[in-house]
């Protein structure tokens, strides 16, 4: 079957390790099911995998891709939950939790095999391309907002770095949930898009907000850390799920954190139940993932290049014939 896969690890030039070509189809395995992939979306996790983060060389070649929607062996339209080993279903109770492509072949292929427990029904209201955007970036944003930030309708939220997958999701989800959303970006066009998505105000990175907020959604890291801390109300919550600009801020703002009793919460992915809730939320409210571009699988390299450049707003989706 045709696939996009990591053939080599290159920490400095990750796309040097990306290959497109034939790979073995999934073999039958007890407790697992094979899904015919209709659409799969790119995440920065895929670039990190090509750099060797979370992917050991002895696992190569590894088909990349965490997210997918498709049709299962019984003809059902489904969405995949890409966290494997969370409960032991299909893998054994002592296996550590991992994300697809860390231990098991991923979704950038015509077929993918996952534990049957990891398959959820796709709502009829969502296209395959829309559904394929949800299991990583959108699920991460959903958990950050509603589980770890604990915000409720009427609260205010700052989303750093509008344009990325998680940030875009947080703006759209926050608007649909009745939050007052502020956003930042260095790029004027991305600030405009954030307003169109539902942000009440979009400012340059580091600019003072018109008010302090109840929570901050942080995926940028070092470059925005100080601004995130300073933007919070006393007792507010900073939720972090990434550090694309680095994980060592020049000023940790520890005095402000303890004096104002701020909370800093780490957040990674989400549970199967949260993904089910997210699918229902999107189906019921009409909120939909922002898709920057849809490409056929054989043009996957173009999608990776676009994501690596940062010149996108929302998700890049790959579909199969």
GROMACS .gro file of C-alpha atoms in nm:
model
  321
    1UNK     CA    1   0.000   0.000   0.000
    2UNK     CA    2   0.111   0.360  -0.060
    3UNK     CA    3   0.229   0.553   0.245
    4UNK     CA    4   0.430   0.852   0.370
    5UNK     CA    5   0.688   0.731   0.618
    6UNK     CA    6   0.999   0.815   0.816
    7UNK     CA    7   1.292   0.628   0.662
    8UNK     CA    8   1.566   0.814   0.849
    9UNK     CA    9   1.607   1.048   1.145
   10UNK     CA   10   1.751   1.393   1.072
   11UNK     CA   11   1.736   1.631   1.366
   12UNK     CA   12   1.837   1.940   1.166
   13UNK     CA   13   1.665   1.874   0.831
   14UNK     CA   14   1.369   1.651   0.923
   15UNK     CA   15   1.219   1.635   0.574
   16UNK     CA   16   1.535   1.458   0.454
   17UNK     CA   17   1.400   1.149   0.628
   18UNK     CA   18   1.052   1.159   0.471
   19UNK     CA   19   0.984   0.901   0.198
   20UNK     CA   20   0.674   0.827  -0.008
   21UNK     CA   21   0.623   0.481  -0.149
   22UNK     CA   22   0.500   0.128  -0.091
   23UNK     CA   23   0.483  -0.023   0.257
   24UNK     CA   24   0.335  -0.354   0.382
   25UNK     CA   25  -0.038  -0.351   0.455
   26UNK     CA   26  -0.138  -0.412   0.819
   27UNK     CA   27  -0.149  -0.776   0.928
   28UNK     CA   28  -0.446  -0.922   1.117
   29UNK     CA   29  -0.406  -0.909   1.494
   30UNK     CA   30  -0.635  -1.017   1.779
   31UNK     CA   31  -0.825  -0.728   1.930
   32UNK     CA   32  -0.726  -0.490   1.650
   33UNK     CA   33  -0.914  -0.366   1.345
   34UNK     CA   34  -0.798  -0.234   1.009
   35UNK     CA   35  -0.941   0.095   0.886
   36UNK     CA   36  -0.938   0.211   0.525
   37UNK     CA   37  -0.815   0.568   0.560
   38UNK     CA   38  -1.015   0.835   0.381
   39UNK     CA   39  -0.846   1.139   0.536
   40UNK     CA   40  -0.558   1.206   0.775
   41UNK     CA   41  -0.429   1.537   0.911
   42UNK     CA   42  -0.076   1.658   0.978
   43UNK     CA   43   0.052   1.762   1.319
   44UNK     CA   44   0.381   1.905   1.440
   45UNK     CA   45   0.422   1.568   1.610
   46UNK     CA   46   0.499   1.429   1.263
   47UNK     CA   47   0.787   1.674   1.216
   48UNK     CA   48   0.919   1.595   1.564
   49UNK     CA   49   0.906   1.225   1.477
   50UNK     CA   50   1.129   1.290   1.175
   51UNK     CA   51   1.370   1.459   1.416
   52UNK     CA   52   1.371   1.147   1.634
   53UNK     CA   53   1.163   1.290   1.920
   54UNK     CA   54   0.951   1.002   2.049
   55UNK     CA   55   1.058   0.781   1.759
   56UNK     CA   56   1.358   0.553   1.803
   57UNK     CA   57   1.571   0.456   1.504
   58UNK     CA   58   1.506   0.086   1.567
   59UNK     CA   59   1.136   0.152   1.489
   60UNK     CA   60   1.214   0.272   1.136
   61UNK     CA   61   1.071   0.268   0.878
   62UNK     CA   62   0.763   0.417   1.046
   63UNK     CA   63   0.450   0.532   0.865
   64UNK     CA   64   0.375   0.878   1.002
   65UNK     CA   65   0.039   1.028   1.101
   66UNK     CA   66  -0.166   1.025   1.423
   67UNK     CA   67  -0.507   1.137   1.304
   68UNK     CA   68  -0.746   0.970   1.063
   69UNK     CA   69  -1.105   0.910   0.968
   70UNK     CA   70  -1.214   0.628   0.743
   71UNK     CA   71  -1.418   0.312   0.704
   72UNK     CA   72  -1.372   0.006   0.927
   73UNK     CA   73  -1.391  -0.361   0.835
   74UNK     CA   74  -1.770  -0.361   0.879
   75UNK     CA   75  -1.826  -0.060   0.654
   76UNK     CA   76  -1.878   0.190   0.938
   77UNK     CA   77  -1.752   0.548   0.909
   78UNK     CA   78  -1.514   0.597   1.200
   79UNK     CA   79  -1.264   0.829   1.369
   80UNK     CA   80  -0.949   0.703   1.542
   81UNK     CA   81  -0.836   0.784   1.894
   82UNK     CA   82  -0.460   0.782   1.847
   83UNK     CA   83  -0.348   0.718   2.207
   84UNK     CA   84  -0.256   0.350   2.221
   85UNK     CA   85  -0.229   0.155   2.546
   86UNK     CA   86  -0.429   0.401   2.755
   87UNK     CA   87  -0.638   0.120   2.907
   88UNK     CA   88  -0.466  -0.198   2.794
   89UNK     CA   89  -0.728  -0.274   2.529
   90UNK     CA   90  -0.563  -0.465   2.247
   91UNK     CA   91  -0.209  -0.426   2.383
   92UNK     CA   92  -0.191  -0.562   2.738
   93UNK     CA   93  -0.241  -0.395   3.077
   94UNK     CA   94   0.126  -0.312   3.142
   95UNK     CA   95   0.210  -0.144   2.813
   96UNK     CA   96   0.293   0.227   2.855
   97UNK     CA   97   0.076   0.484   2.684
   98UNK     CA   98   0.200   0.596   2.343
   99UNK     CA   99   0.076   0.789   2.041
  100UNK     CA  100   0.053   0.630   1.698
  101UNK     CA  101   0.393   0.640   1.521
  102UNK     CA  102   0.587   0.611   1.846
  103UNK     CA  103   0.540   0.233   1.860
  104UNK     CA  104   0.287   0.151   1.588
  105UNK     CA  105   0.253   0.239   1.220
  106UNK     CA  106   0.053   0.557   1.156
  107UNK     CA  107  -0.226   0.692   0.939
  108UNK     CA  108  -0.053   0.842   0.633
  109UNK     CA  109  -0.134   0.530   0.434
  110UNK     CA  110  -0.421   0.362   0.257
  111UNK     CA  111  -0.485   0.148   0.567
  112UNK     CA  112  -0.404   0.163   0.937
  113UNK     CA  113  -0.451  -0.092   1.214
  114UNK     CA  114  -0.546   0.006   1.571
  115UNK     CA  115  -0.703  -0.165   1.873
  116UNK     CA  116  -1.076  -0.196   1.815
  117UNK     CA  117  -1.127   0.005   2.137
  118UNK     CA  118  -0.965   0.306   1.968
  119UNK     CA  119  -1.235   0.341   1.700
  120UNK     CA  120  -1.530   0.579   1.744
  121UNK     CA  121  -1.829   0.641   1.515
  122UNK     CA  122  -1.789   0.945   1.289
  123UNK     CA  123  -2.084   1.182   1.320
  124UNK     CA  124  -2.269   1.211   0.991
  125UNK     CA  125  -2.253   1.589   1.019
  126UNK     CA  126  -1.872   1.587   0.976
  127UNK     CA  127  -1.685   1.514   0.655
  128UNK     CA  128  -1.393   1.271   0.663
  129UNK     CA  129  -1.154   1.566   0.625
  130UNK     CA  130  -1.313   1.756   0.916
  131UNK     CA  131  -1.323   1.450   1.142
  132UNK     CA  132  -0.959   1.371   1.068
  133UNK     CA  133  -0.854   1.705   1.220
  134UNK     CA  134  -1.000   1.632   1.563
  135UNK     CA  135  -0.808   1.351   1.741
  136UNK     CA  136  -0.483   1.540   1.814
  137UNK     CA  137  -0.484   1.920   1.783
  138UNK     CA  138  -0.855   1.971   1.844
  139UNK     CA  139  -0.869   1.713   2.122
  140UNK     CA  140  -0.566   1.879   2.283
  141UNK     CA  141  -0.740   2.218   2.271
  142UNK     CA  142  -1.066   2.071   2.404
  143UNK     CA  143  -0.890   1.918   2.705
  144UNK     CA  144  -0.688   2.234   2.768
  145UNK     CA  145  -0.999   2.451   2.777
  146UNK     CA  146  -1.266   2.243   2.939
  147UNK     CA  147  -1.078   1.992   3.155
  148UNK     CA  148  -0.755   2.163   3.260
  149UNK     CA  149  -0.841   2.534   3.243
  150UNK     CA  150  -1.190   2.461   3.375
  151UNK     CA  151  -1.340   2.765   3.203
  152UNK     CA  152  -1.712   2.814   3.165
  153UNK     CA  153  -1.932   3.037   2.947
  154UNK     CA  154  -1.855   3.403   3.006
  155UNK     CA  155  -1.494   3.348   3.114
  156UNK     CA  156  -1.205   3.507   2.926
  157UNK     CA  157  -0.921   3.320   2.758
  158UNK     CA  158  -0.600   3.422   2.582
  159UNK     CA  159  -0.483   3.196   2.299
  160UNK     CA  160  -0.118   3.247   2.210
  161UNK     CA  161   0.008   3.200   1.853
  162UNK     CA  162  -0.307   3.210   1.640
  163UNK     CA  163  -0.262   3.003   1.327
  164UNK     CA  164  -0.135   2.675   1.467
  165UNK     CA  165  -0.363   2.374   1.488
  166UNK     CA  166  -0.419   2.378   1.866
  167UNK     CA  167  -0.450   2.756   1.883
  168UNK     CA  168  -0.699   2.768   1.596
  169UNK     CA  169  -0.904   2.496   1.761
  170UNK     CA  170  -0.902   2.677   2.095
  171UNK     CA  171  -1.035   2.998   1.936
  172UNK     CA  172  -1.316   2.819   1.753
  173UNK     CA  173  -1.412   2.597   2.048
  174UNK     CA  174  -1.395   2.888   2.292
  175UNK     CA  175  -1.623   3.101   2.077
  176UNK     CA  176  -1.873   2.816   2.040
  177UNK     CA  177  -1.871   2.761   2.419
  178UNK     CA  178  -1.947   3.124   2.501
  179UNK     CA  179  -1.598   3.231   2.609
  180UNK     CA  180  -1.447   3.575   2.556
  181UNK     CA  181  -1.141   3.484   2.347
  182UNK     CA  182  -0.834   3.698   2.288
  183UNK     CA  183  -0.559   3.590   2.049
  184UNK     CA  184  -0.206   3.689   1.956
  185UNK     CA  185   0.005   3.653   1.643
  186UNK     CA  186   0.306   3.822   1.488
  187UNK     CA  187   0.126   3.805   1.152
  188UNK     CA  188  -0.144   4.059   1.067
  189UNK     CA  189  -0.325   3.820   0.832
  190UNK     CA  190  -0.344   3.555   1.106
  191UNK     CA  191  -0.478   3.812   1.352
  192UNK     CA  192  -0.751   3.895   1.101
  193UNK     CA  193  -0.836   3.526   1.061
  194UNK     CA  194  -0.852   3.488   1.441
  195UNK     CA  195  -1.114   3.764   1.453
  196UNK     CA  196  -1.312   3.591   1.180
  197UNK     CA  197  -1.301   3.270   1.387
  198UNK     CA  198  -1.455   3.447   1.683
  199UNK     CA  199  -1.181   3.615   1.887
  200UNK     CA  200  -1.306   3.945   2.035
  201UNK     CA  201  -0.961   4.097   1.987
  202UNK     CA  202  -0.637   3.986   1.823
  203UNK     CA  203  -0.313   4.166   1.907
  204UNK     CA  204   0.054   4.141   1.822
  205UNK     CA  205   0.254   3.892   2.025
  206UNK     CA  206   0.348   4.047   2.358
  207UNK     CA  207   0.102   4.338   2.332
  208UNK     CA  208  -0.097   4.438   2.640
  209UNK     CA  209  -0.451   4.302   2.650
  210UNK     CA  210  -0.750   4.526   2.735
  211UNK     CA  211  -0.812   4.306   3.039
  212UNK     CA  212  -0.655   4.022   3.229
  213UNK     CA  213  -0.794   3.679   3.154
  214UNK     CA  214  -0.912   3.373   3.346
  215UNK     CA  215  -0.696   3.131   3.147
  216UNK     CA  216  -0.419   3.120   2.888
  217UNK     CA  217  -0.380   2.851   2.623
  218UNK     CA  218  -0.004   2.824   2.568
  219UNK     CA  219   0.162   2.622   2.293
  220UNK     CA  220   0.438   2.863   2.187
  221UNK     CA  221   0.660   2.832   2.493
  222UNK     CA  222   0.961   3.050   2.569
  223UNK     CA  223   0.874   3.337   2.334
  224UNK     CA  224   0.534   3.404   2.492
  225UNK     CA  225   0.574   3.263   2.843
  226UNK     CA  226   0.626   3.591   3.027
  227UNK     CA  227   0.336   3.755   2.843
  228UNK     CA  228   0.112   3.460   2.926
  229UNK     CA  229   0.184   3.483   3.298
  230UNK     CA  230   0.140   3.862   3.304
  231UNK     CA  231  -0.195   3.836   3.121
  232UNK     CA  232  -0.364   3.627   3.392
  233UNK     CA  233  -0.601   3.745   3.663
  234UNK     CA  234  -0.505   3.656   4.021
  235UNK     CA  235  -0.585   3.287   4.063
  236UNK     CA  236  -0.589   3.231   3.687
  237UNK     CA  237  -0.471   2.921   3.504
  238UNK     CA  238  -0.201   2.883   3.240
  239UNK     CA  239  -0.236   2.557   3.047
  240UNK     CA  240   0.062   2.449   2.838
  241UNK     CA  241   0.072   2.170   2.581
  242UNK     CA  242   0.373   2.266   2.372
  243UNK     CA  243   0.681   2.481   2.337
  244UNK     CA  244   0.745   2.533   1.967
  245UNK     CA  245   0.972   2.833   2.038
  246UNK     CA  246   1.172   2.647   2.304
  247UNK     CA  247   1.115   2.532   2.661
  248UNK     CA  248   1.353   2.766   2.847
  249UNK     CA  249   1.205   3.114   2.891
  250UNK     CA  250   1.449   3.388   2.992
  251UNK     CA  251   1.224   3.483   3.284
  252UNK     CA  252   1.012   3.219   3.458
  253UNK     CA  253   0.799   3.481   3.641
  254UNK     CA  254   0.808   3.273   3.959
  255UNK     CA  255   0.739   3.568   4.189
  256UNK     CA  256   0.426   3.663   3.998
  257UNK     CA  257   0.311   3.300   3.988
  258UNK     CA  258   0.327   3.247   4.364
  259UNK     CA  259   0.220   3.598   4.467
  260UNK     CA  260  -0.093   3.594   4.248
  261UNK     CA  261  -0.154   3.224   4.320
  262UNK     CA  262  -0.153   3.137   3.953
  263UNK     CA  263  -0.188   2.777   3.837
  264UNK     CA  264   0.035   2.623   3.570
  265UNK     CA  265  -0.105   2.301   3.426
  266UNK     CA  266   0.054   2.068   3.174
  267UNK     CA  267  -0.177   1.907   2.920
  268UNK     CA  268  -0.121   1.630   2.667
  269UNK     CA  269  -0.373   1.502   2.414
  270UNK     CA  270  -0.700   1.379   2.567
  271UNK     CA  271  -0.901   1.072   2.654
  272UNK     CA  272  -1.131   0.867   2.433
  273UNK     CA  273  -1.430   1.000   2.629
  274UNK     CA  274  -1.316   1.358   2.565
  275UNK     CA  275  -1.281   1.282   2.193
  276UNK     CA  276  -1.634   1.143   2.192
  277UNK     CA  277  -1.756   1.462   2.363
  278UNK     CA  278  -1.563   1.675   2.112
  279UNK     CA  279  -1.720   1.494   1.817
  280UNK     CA  280  -2.066   1.547   1.966
  281UNK     CA  281  -1.989   1.913   2.043
  282UNK     CA  282  -1.887   1.981   1.683
  283UNK     CA  283  -2.188   1.796   1.544
  284UNK     CA  284  -2.431   1.981   1.771
  285UNK     CA  285  -2.291   2.336   1.753
  286UNK     CA  286  -2.180   2.350   1.390
  287UNK     CA  287  -1.824   2.445   1.484
  288UNK     CA  288  -1.583   2.289   1.234
  289UNK     CA  289  -1.206   2.248   1.212
  290UNK     CA  290  -1.027   2.513   1.010
  291UNK     CA  291  -0.862   2.341   0.714
  292UNK     CA  292  -0.580   2.528   0.543
  293UNK     CA  293  -0.536   2.283   0.256
  294UNK     CA  294  -0.639   1.934   0.143
  295UNK     CA  295  -0.380   1.738  -0.057
  296UNK     CA  296  -0.372   1.385  -0.199
  297UNK     CA  297  -0.148   1.147  -0.007
  298UNK     CA  298   0.110   1.139  -0.285
  299UNK     CA  299   0.168   1.514  -0.228
  300UNK     CA  300   0.234   1.470   0.142
  301UNK     CA  301   0.578   1.634   0.115
  302UNK     CA  302   0.411   1.962   0.013
  303UNK     CA  303   0.198   1.947   0.326
  304UNK     CA  304   0.501   1.883   0.547
  305UNK     CA  305   0.687   2.174   0.387
  306UNK     CA  306   0.392   2.405   0.444
  307UNK     CA  307   0.363   2.303   0.809
  308UNK     CA  308   0.737   2.336   0.867
  309UNK     CA  309   0.736   2.689   0.721
  310UNK     CA  310   0.457   2.800   0.954
  311UNK     CA  311   0.278   2.963   0.661
  312UNK     CA  312  -0.061   2.810   0.730
  313UNK     CA  313  -0.377   2.877   0.926
  314UNK     CA  314  -0.544   2.563   1.054
  315UNK     CA  315  -0.482   2.206   0.943
  316UNK     CA  316  -0.328   2.038   0.641
  317UNK     CA  317  -0.524   1.723   0.548
  318UNK     CA  318  -0.416   1.433   0.328
  319UNK     CA  319  -0.678   1.219   0.156
  320UNK     CA  320  -0.659   0.888  -0.024
  321UNK     CA  321  -0.813   0.804  -0.363
   0.00000   0.00000   0.00000
